[in-house]
Amino acid sequence: MIKILLCDDHAVVRMGLKMLLNNHSDMEVIGEASEGNEGIQQALELQPNVVVMDLSMPHGKDGLSATSELKKLMPEVAILILTMHDDEEYLFRAIQAGASGCILKTAPHEELLVAIRSVSTGNAYLHPSATKRLMEVYIGSVKMGTSDTFNLLSDREKEVLTLIAKGFSNKEIAGQLVISVKTVETHKGNLMEKLQMKTRPELVAFALKKGLLGYGI
């Protein structure tokens, strides 16, 4: 049984999702929340397998902030971002926050069921247009000659790359690796030079391809 927590600021949306999901024998909605802080508290109390998280919640903590905080508190929980935004910026921000998947609110019900089942088993799920965008970024990095440069990175640079791709700040990375912020910045500069990359989305796509986030594309 997949235990699901719904986090969406629209009660009607939550009601519709609950009716849909509870109609399947392998799923059960065990809780609801209307904003991010409530969602975090509910998750800690109810211990769901999957949190379906609305990206845009204007009152209280938004979906991205709640996802990032919840993944620190409950690394094992799978978070599926539910969004109206079909653009690259939100896709990469969701991945950086620690989401296991991303699906559009306009997607067919069948796709939502597939997505929930996928992330509940530890796999990733991205809606088709998101996958296409991610591949375009990766292909762009390959064209810049980055496909065979991974082995040029030191072990420490690979650690820094992984943490950057997971959305951690330089200060947070320094704390985790017990090094100074300046050292993190040096490693970041070196690895970006070796990979010939200039942006975080490029690093995220590269890290995904190399399986540094626990799954690949």
PDB file of N, CA and C in Angstrom, residues 137-149 192-199 202-203:
ATOM      1  N   VAL A 137      19.364  20.070 -22.456  1.00  0.00           N
ATOM      2  CA  VAL A 137      20.472  20.668 -21.712  1.00  0.00           C
ATOM      3  C   VAL A 137      21.675  19.735 -21.712  1.00  0.00           C
ATOM      4  N   TYR A 138      21.393  18.432 -21.516  1.00  0.00           N
ATOM      5  CA  TYR A 138      22.499  17.468 -21.504  1.00  0.00           C
ATOM      6  C   TYR A 138      23.182  17.390 -22.865  1.00  0.00           C
ATOM      7  N   ILE A 139      22.379  17.337 -23.921  1.00  0.00           N
ATOM      8  CA  ILE A 139      22.952  17.271 -25.262  1.00  0.00           C
ATOM      9  C   ILE A 139      23.799  18.504 -25.534  1.00  0.00           C
ATOM     10  N   GLY A 140      23.335  19.657 -25.049  1.00  0.00           N
ATOM     11  CA  GLY A 140      24.119  20.872 -25.201  1.00  0.00           C
ATOM     12  C   GLY A 140      25.458  20.772 -24.503  1.00  0.00           C
ATOM     13  N   SER A 141      25.464  20.127 -23.323  1.00  0.00           N
ATOM     14  CA  SER A 141      26.727  19.976 -22.602  1.00  0.00           C
ATOM     15  C   SER A 141      27.656  19.005 -23.327  1.00  0.00           C
ATOM     16  N   VAL A 142      27.079  17.981 -23.951  1.00  0.00           N
ATOM     17  CA  VAL A 142      27.894  17.030 -24.714  1.00  0.00           C
ATOM     18  C   VAL A 142      28.556  17.733 -25.892  1.00  0.00           C
ATOM     19  N   LYS A 143      27.796  18.610 -26.544  1.00  0.00           N
ATOM     20  CA  LYS A 143      28.337  19.338 -27.693  1.00  0.00           C
ATOM     21  C   LYS A 143      29.498  20.245 -27.281  1.00  0.00           C
ATOM     22  N   MET A 144      29.504  20.621 -26.000  1.00  0.00           N
ATOM     23  CA  MET A 144      30.598  21.453 -25.504  1.00  0.00           C
ATOM     24  C   MET A 144      31.779  20.618 -25.034  1.00  0.00           C
ATOM     25  N   GLY A 145      31.673  19.299 -25.243  1.00  0.00           N
ATOM     26  CA  GLY A 145      32.803  18.433 -24.930  1.00  0.00           C
ATOM     27  C   GLY A 145      32.869  17.956 -23.505  1.00  0.00           C
ATOM     28  N   THR A 146      31.717  17.870 -22.816  1.00  0.00           N
ATOM     29  CA  THR A 146      31.737  17.499 -21.399  1.00  0.00           C
ATOM     30  C   THR A 146      31.438  16.028 -21.153  1.00  0.00           C
ATOM     31  N   SER A 147      31.126  15.267 -22.175  1.00  0.00           N
ATOM     32  CA  SER A 147      30.687  13.890 -21.958  1.00  0.00           C
ATOM     33  C   SER A 147      31.786  12.983 -21.433  1.00  0.00           C
ATOM     34  N   ASP A 148      33.067  13.285 -21.726  1.00  0.00           N
ATOM     35  CA  ASP A 148      34.150  12.403 -21.316  1.00  0.00           C
ATOM     36  C   ASP A 148      35.069  13.048 -20.286  1.00  0.00           C
ATOM     37  N   THR A 149      34.585  14.099 -19.634  1.00  0.00           N
ATOM     38  CA  THR A 149      35.458  14.842 -18.725  1.00  0.00           C
ATOM     39  C   THR A 149      35.217  14.504 -17.253  1.00  0.00           C
ATOM     40  N   MET A 192      33.725  23.423 -12.741  1.00  0.00           N
ATOM     41  CA  MET A 192      32.993  24.055 -13.842  1.00  0.00           C
ATOM     42  C   MET A 192      33.924  24.349 -15.015  1.00  0.00           C
ATOM     43  N   GLU A 193      35.159  24.684 -14.703  1.00  0.00           N
ATOM     44  CA  GLU A 193      36.138  24.916 -15.771  1.00  0.00           C
ATOM     45  C   GLU A 193      36.451  23.617 -16.500  1.00  0.00           C
ATOM     46  N   LYS A 194      36.631  22.523 -15.732  1.00  0.00           N
ATOM     47  CA  LYS A 194      36.938  21.232 -16.347  1.00  0.00           C
ATOM     48  C   LYS A 194      35.783  20.735 -17.214  1.00  0.00           C
ATOM     49  N   LEU A 195      34.549  20.964 -16.728  1.00  0.00           N
ATOM     50  CA  LEU A 195      33.376  20.501 -17.461  1.00  0.00           C
ATOM     51  C   LEU A 195      32.929  21.492 -18.529  1.00  0.00           C
ATOM     52  N   GLN A 196      33.547  22.672 -18.540  1.00  0.00           N
ATOM     53  CA  GLN A 196      33.189  23.727 -19.484  1.00  0.00           C
ATOM     54  C   GLN A 196      31.720  24.109 -19.361  1.00  0.00           C
ATOM     55  N   MET A 197      31.289  24.279 -18.107  1.00  0.00           N
ATOM     56  CA  MET A 197      29.906  24.645 -17.824  1.00  0.00           C
ATOM     57  C   MET A 197      29.872  25.968 -17.076  1.00  0.00           C
ATOM     58  N   LYS A 198      28.747  26.690 -17.236  1.00  0.00           N
ATOM     59  CA  LYS A 198      28.631  27.995 -16.615  1.00  0.00           C
ATOM     60  C   LYS A 198      27.401  28.141 -15.725  1.00  0.00           C
ATOM     61  N   THR A 199      26.444  27.206 -15.824  1.00  0.00           N
ATOM     62  CA  THR A 199      25.199  27.367 -15.079  1.00  0.00           C
ATOM     63  C   THR A 199      24.885  26.140 -14.240  1.00  0.00           C
ATOM     64  N   GLU A 202      23.055  23.170 -16.063  1.00  0.00           N
ATOM     65  CA  GLU A 202      23.981  22.303 -16.792  1.00  0.00           C
ATOM     66  C   GLU A 202      24.610  21.283 -15.851  1.00  0.00           C
ATOM     67  N   LEU A 203      24.968  21.733 -14.647  1.00  0.00           N
ATOM     68  CA  LEU A 203      25.562  20.824 -13.662  1.00  0.00           C
ATOM     69  C   LEU A 203      24.559  19.773 -13.215  1.00  0.00           C
TER      70      LEU A 203
END
